[in-house]
XYZ file of C-alpha atoms in Angstrom:
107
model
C -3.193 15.768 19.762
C 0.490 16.887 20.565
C 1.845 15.784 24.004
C 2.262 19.121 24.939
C -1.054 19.485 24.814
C -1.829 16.325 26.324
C 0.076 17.509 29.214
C -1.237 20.827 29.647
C -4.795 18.653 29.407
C -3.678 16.340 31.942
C -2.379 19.297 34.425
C -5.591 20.816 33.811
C -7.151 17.600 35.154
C -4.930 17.271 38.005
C -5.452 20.621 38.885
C -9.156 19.687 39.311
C -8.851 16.508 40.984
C -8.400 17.018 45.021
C -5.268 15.443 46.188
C -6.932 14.407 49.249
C -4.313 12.276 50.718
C 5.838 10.077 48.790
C 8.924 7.679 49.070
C 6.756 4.789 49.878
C 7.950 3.922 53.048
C 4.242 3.556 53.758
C 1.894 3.333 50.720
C -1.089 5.553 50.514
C -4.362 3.954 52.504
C -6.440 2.229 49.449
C -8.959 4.655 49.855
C -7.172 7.332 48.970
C -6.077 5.963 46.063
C -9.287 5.053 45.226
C -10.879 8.628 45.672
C -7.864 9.711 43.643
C -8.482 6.939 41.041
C -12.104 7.927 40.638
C -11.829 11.116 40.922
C -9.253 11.628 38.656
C -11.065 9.537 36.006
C -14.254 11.303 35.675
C -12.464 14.424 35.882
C -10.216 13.391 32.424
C -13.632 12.053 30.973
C -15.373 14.776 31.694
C -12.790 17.443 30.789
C -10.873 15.868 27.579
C -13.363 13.254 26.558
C -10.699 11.749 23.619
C -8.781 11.184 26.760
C -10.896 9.278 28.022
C -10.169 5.588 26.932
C -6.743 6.306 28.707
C -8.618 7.537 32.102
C -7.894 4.674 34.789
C -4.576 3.565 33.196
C -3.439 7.651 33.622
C -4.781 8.276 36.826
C -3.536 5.053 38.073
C -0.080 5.774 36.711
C -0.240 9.475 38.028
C -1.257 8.289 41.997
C 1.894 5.714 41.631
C 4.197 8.422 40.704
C 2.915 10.263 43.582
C 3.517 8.063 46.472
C 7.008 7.078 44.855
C 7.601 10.899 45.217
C 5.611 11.990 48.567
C 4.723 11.351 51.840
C 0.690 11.273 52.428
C 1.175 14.180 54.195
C 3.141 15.708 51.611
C 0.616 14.480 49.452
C -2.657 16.417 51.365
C -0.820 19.521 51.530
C -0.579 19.653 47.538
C -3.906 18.992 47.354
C -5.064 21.841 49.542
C -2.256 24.165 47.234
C -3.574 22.708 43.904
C -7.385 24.107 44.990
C -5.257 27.495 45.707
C -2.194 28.446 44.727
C 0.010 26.087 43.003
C 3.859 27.037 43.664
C 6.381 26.996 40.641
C 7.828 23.253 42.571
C 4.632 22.109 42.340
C 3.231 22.823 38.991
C 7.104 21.363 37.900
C 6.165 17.900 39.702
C 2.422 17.301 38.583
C 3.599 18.758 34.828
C 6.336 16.396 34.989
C 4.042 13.639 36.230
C 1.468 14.437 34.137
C 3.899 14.175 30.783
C 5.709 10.794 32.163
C 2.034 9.096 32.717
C 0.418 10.136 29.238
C 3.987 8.956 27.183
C 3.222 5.669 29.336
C -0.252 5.219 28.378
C -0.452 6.804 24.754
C 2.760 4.688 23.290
């Protein structure tokens, strides 16, 4: 499978997963990152099941680059746009997260 379709995948799956909850000046509560985790997971082995061997190791490398990036709040409000409407900014950051995360765990 190309990457660029990995990454379209792996948007896809983003897309799907709720952001519910970055420079980390303050990491992420666990729990969100554990709904996120989970979440995230099942959605990749549900959605692209030859995907699926990569599934915490992705999702665990996407939530990092998130709270590098974004505040928590920062973080809810994409989730509440990614069940809506997605801005051009957006779709740029999870599409660039989602292609940096599947070069990390596919090489």
């Amino acid at each position: 499978m190309s990457l660029s379709k990995k990454s379209s995948i792996a948007f896809a799956v983003l897309s799907a997963v709720s952001l519910g909850g970055g420079a980390i000046a303050a990491p992420y509560p666990p729990e969100v990152v554990s709904r996120f985790t989970s979440e995230c997971t099942t959605a990749l082995q549900e959605r692209v099941p030859q995907m699926a061997q990569y599934g915490n190791a992705y999702c665990s490398c996407v939530i990092n680059e998130l709270q590098s990036s974004l505040t928590l709040a920062q973080f809810q409000a994409i989730g509440e746009d990614v069940q809506t409407n997605v801005t051009p900014e957006v779709r740029q950051m999870l599409t660039k997260t989602a292609q940096t995360c599947l070069q990390r765990v596919t090489q």
